[in-house]
mmCIF file of C-alpha atoms in Angstrom:
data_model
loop_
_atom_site.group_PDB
_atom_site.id
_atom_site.type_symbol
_atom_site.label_atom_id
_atom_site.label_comp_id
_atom_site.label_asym_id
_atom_site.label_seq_id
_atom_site.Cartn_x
_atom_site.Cartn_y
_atom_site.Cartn_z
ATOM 1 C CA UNK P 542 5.056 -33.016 -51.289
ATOM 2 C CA UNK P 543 4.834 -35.506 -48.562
ATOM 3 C CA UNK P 544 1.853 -36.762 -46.413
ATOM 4 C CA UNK P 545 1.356 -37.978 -42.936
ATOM 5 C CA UNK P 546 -1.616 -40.351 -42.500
ATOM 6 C CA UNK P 547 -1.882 -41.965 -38.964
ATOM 7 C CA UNK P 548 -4.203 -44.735 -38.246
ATOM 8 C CA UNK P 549 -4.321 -47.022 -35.086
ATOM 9 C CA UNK P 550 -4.367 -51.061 -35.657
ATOM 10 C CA UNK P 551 -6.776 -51.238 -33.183
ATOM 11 C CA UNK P 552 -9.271 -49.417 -30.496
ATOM 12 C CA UNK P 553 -8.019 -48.905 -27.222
ATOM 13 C CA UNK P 554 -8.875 -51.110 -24.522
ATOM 14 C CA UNK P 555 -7.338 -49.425 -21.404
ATOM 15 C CA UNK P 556 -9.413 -47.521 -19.813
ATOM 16 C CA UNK P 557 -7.685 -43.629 -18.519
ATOM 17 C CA UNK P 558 -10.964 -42.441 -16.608
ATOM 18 C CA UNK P 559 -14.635 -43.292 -15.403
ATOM 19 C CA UNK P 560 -17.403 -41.756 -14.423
ATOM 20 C CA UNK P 561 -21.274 -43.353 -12.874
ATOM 21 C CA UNK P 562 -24.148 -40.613 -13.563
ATOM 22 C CA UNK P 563 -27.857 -40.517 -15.192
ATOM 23 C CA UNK P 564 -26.862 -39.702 -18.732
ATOM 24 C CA UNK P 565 -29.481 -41.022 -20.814
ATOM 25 C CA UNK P 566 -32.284 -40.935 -18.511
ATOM 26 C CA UNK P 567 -33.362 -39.430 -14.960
ATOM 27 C CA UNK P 568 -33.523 -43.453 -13.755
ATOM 28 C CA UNK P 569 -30.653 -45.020 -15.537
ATOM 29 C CA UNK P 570 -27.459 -45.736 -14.598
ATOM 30 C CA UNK P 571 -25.183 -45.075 -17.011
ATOM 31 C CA UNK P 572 -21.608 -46.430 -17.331
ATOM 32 C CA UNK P 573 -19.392 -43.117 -19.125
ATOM 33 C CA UNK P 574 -15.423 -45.098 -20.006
ATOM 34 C CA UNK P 575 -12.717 -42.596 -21.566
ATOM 35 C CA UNK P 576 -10.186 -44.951 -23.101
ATOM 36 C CA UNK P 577 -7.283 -42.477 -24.495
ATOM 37 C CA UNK P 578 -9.715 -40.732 -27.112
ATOM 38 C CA UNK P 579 -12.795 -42.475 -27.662
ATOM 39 C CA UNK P 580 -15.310 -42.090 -25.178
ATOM 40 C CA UNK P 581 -17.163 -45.329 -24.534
ATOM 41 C CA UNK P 582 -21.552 -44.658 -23.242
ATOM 42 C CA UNK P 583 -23.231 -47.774 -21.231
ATOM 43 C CA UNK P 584 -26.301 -48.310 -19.829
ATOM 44 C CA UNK P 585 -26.908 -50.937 -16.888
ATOM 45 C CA UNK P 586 -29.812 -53.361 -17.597
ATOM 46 C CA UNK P 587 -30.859 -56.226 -15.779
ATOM 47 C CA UNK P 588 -28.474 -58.244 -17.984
ATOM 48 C CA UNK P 589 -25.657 -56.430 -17.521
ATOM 49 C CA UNK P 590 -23.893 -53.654 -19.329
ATOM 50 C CA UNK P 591 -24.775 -52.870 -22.751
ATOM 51 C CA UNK P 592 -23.087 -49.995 -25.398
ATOM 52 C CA UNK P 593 -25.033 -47.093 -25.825
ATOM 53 C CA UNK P 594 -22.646 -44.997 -27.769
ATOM 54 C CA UNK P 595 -19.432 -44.727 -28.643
ATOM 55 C CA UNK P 596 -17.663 -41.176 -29.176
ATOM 56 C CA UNK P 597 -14.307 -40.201 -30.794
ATOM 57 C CA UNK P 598 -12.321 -37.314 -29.456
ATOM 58 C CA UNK P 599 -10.278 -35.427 -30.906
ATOM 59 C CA UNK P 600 -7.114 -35.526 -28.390
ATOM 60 C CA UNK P 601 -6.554 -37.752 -24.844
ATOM 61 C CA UNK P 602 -8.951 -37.589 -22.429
ATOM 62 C CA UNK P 603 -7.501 -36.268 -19.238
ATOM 63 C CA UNK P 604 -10.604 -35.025 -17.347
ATOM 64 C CA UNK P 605 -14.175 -36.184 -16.933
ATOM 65 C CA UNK P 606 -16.691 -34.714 -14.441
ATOM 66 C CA UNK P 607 -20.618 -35.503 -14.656
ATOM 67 C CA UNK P 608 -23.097 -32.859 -13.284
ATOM 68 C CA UNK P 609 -26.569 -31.904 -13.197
ATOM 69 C CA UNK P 610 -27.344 -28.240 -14.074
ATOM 70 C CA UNK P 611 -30.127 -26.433 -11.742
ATOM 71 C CA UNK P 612 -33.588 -27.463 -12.950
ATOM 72 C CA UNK P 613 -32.432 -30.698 -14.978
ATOM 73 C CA UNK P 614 -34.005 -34.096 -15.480
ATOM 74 C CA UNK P 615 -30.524 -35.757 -16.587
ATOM 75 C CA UNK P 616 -26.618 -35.598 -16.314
ATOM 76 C CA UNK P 617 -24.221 -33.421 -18.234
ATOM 77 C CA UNK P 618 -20.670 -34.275 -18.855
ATOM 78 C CA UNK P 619 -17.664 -32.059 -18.669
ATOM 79 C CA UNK P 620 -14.636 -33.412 -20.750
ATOM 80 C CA UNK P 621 -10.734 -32.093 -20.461
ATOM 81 C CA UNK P 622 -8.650 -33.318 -23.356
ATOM 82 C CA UNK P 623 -4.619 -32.926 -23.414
ATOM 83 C CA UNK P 624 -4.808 -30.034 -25.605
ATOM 84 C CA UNK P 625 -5.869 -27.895 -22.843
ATOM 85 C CA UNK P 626 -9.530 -27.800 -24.576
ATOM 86 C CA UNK P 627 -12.836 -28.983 -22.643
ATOM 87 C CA UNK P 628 -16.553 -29.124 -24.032
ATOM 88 C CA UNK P 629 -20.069 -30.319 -22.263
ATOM 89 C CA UNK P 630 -21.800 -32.851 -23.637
ATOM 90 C CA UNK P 631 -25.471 -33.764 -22.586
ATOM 91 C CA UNK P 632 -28.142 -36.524 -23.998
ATOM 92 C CA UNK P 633 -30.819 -35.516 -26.179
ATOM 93 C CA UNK P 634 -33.833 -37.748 -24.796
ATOM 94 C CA UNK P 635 -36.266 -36.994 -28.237
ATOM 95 C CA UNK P 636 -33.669 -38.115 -30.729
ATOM 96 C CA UNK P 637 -31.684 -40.467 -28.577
ATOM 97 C CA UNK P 638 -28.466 -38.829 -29.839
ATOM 98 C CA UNK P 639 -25.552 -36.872 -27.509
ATOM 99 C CA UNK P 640 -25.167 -33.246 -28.125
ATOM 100 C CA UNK P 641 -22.155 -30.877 -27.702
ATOM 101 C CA UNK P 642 -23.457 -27.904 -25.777
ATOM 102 C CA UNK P 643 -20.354 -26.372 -25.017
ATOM 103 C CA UNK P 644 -16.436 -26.865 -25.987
ATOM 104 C CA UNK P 645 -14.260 -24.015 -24.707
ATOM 105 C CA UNK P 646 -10.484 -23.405 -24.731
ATOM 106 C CA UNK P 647 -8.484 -23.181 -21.335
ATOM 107 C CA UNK P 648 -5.071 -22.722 -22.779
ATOM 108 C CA UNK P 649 -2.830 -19.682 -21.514
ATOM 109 C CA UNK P 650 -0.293 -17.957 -23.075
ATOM 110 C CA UNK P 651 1.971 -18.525 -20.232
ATOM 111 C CA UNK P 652 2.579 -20.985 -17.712
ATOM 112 C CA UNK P 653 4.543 -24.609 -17.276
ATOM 113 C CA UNK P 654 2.803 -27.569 -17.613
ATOM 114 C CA UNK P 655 1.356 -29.437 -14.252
ATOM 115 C CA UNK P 656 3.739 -31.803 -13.366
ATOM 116 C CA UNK P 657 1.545 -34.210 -12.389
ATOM 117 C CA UNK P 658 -0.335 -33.751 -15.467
ATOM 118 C CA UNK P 659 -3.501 -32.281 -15.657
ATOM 119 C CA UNK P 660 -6.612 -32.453 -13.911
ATOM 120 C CA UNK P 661 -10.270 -31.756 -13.479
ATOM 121 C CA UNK P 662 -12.405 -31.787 -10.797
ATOM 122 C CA UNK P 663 -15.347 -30.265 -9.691
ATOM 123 C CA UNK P 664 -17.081 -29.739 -6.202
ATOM 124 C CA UNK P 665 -19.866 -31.984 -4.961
ATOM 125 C CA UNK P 666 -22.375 -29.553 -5.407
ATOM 126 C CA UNK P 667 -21.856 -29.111 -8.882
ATOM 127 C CA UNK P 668 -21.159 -25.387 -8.592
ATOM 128 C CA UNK P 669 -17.929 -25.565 -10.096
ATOM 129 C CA UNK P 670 -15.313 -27.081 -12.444
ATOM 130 C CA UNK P 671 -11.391 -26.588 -11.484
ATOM 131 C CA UNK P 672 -8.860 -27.108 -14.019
ATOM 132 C CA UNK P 673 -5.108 -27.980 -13.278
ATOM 133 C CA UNK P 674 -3.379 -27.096 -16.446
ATOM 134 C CA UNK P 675 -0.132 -25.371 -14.946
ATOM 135 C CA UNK P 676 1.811 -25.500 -12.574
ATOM 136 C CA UNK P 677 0.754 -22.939 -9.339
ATOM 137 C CA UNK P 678 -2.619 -22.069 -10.583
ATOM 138 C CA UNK P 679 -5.709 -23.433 -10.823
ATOM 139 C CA UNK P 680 -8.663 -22.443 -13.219
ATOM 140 C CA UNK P 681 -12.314 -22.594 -12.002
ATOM 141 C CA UNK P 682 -14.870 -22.315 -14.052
ATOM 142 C CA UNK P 683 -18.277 -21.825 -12.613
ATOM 143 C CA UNK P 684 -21.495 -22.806 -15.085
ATOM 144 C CA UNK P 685 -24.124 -19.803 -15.594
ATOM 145 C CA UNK P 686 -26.418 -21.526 -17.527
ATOM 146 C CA UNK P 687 -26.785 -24.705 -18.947
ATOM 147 C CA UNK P 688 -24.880 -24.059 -22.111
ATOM 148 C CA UNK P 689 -22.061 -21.590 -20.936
ATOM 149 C CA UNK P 690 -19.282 -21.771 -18.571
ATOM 150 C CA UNK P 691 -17.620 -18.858 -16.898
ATOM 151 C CA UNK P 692 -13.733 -18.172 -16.522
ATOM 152 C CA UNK P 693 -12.116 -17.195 -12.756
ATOM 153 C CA UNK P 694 -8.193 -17.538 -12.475
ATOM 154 C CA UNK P 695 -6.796 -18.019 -8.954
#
């Protein structure tokens, strides 16, 4: 019997996607780097940038949208990873920890793969969330409540 065990020599430093939003606080400014699969949480201080967090993911990080839901204080953040799977993660101000309140799968039986790779994107008004996964179609999601998502294929 034979085992695979995979292991990078070091983090990554290049950095695929950014994002500026109030994550941890209605008056910070928060800093939110996705380098490959580790996504990297700063806060602005007076003395410059400092490391909040740091979150693994499992798969690449190809999309990453902040938004604020109707009625809340703070940013959410909307994460597409290559595997075709996205989740929401949000801050939880009492225990200083983030929080997954979503993670969904987009994937369709059918289809061939954007060729300009996938994308996410979502409208200024934070109404919805539109995922390029294949080629000729585009998947919009819009977000009911805080914690769910909803599904309409065009």
């Amino acid at each position: 019997m034979s085992h695979l065990y995979v292991v990078n020599s070091h983090k990554s430093t290049a950095v695929h996607h950014s994002a500026k939003c109030s994550f941890t606080g209605p008056n910070d400014k928060n800093l939110i780097l996705a380098k490959c699969n580790i996504l990297e949480f700063h806060i602005l201080r007076e003395d410059g940038l400092q490391l909040l967090h740091t979150v693994p993911v499992f798969g690449r990080v190809v999309g990453l949208e902040p938004f604020r839901s109707a009625g809340a204080e703070i940013d959410s953040l909307f994460v597409l990873t290559d595997r075709k799977k996205f989740f929401v993660l949000a801050f939880d101000t009492s225990t200083e920890k983030i929080v997954t309140r979503t993670v969904g799968n987009a994937k369709e039986r059918k289809g061939r793969d954007a060729e300009m790779g996938q994308r996410a994107f979502m409208d200024p008004d934070h109404r919805i969330v539109g995922l390029q996964l294949y080629d000729s179609s585009v998947k919009v999601f819009t977000p009911r409540k805080f914690d769910s998502f909803t599904c309409l294929i065009f």
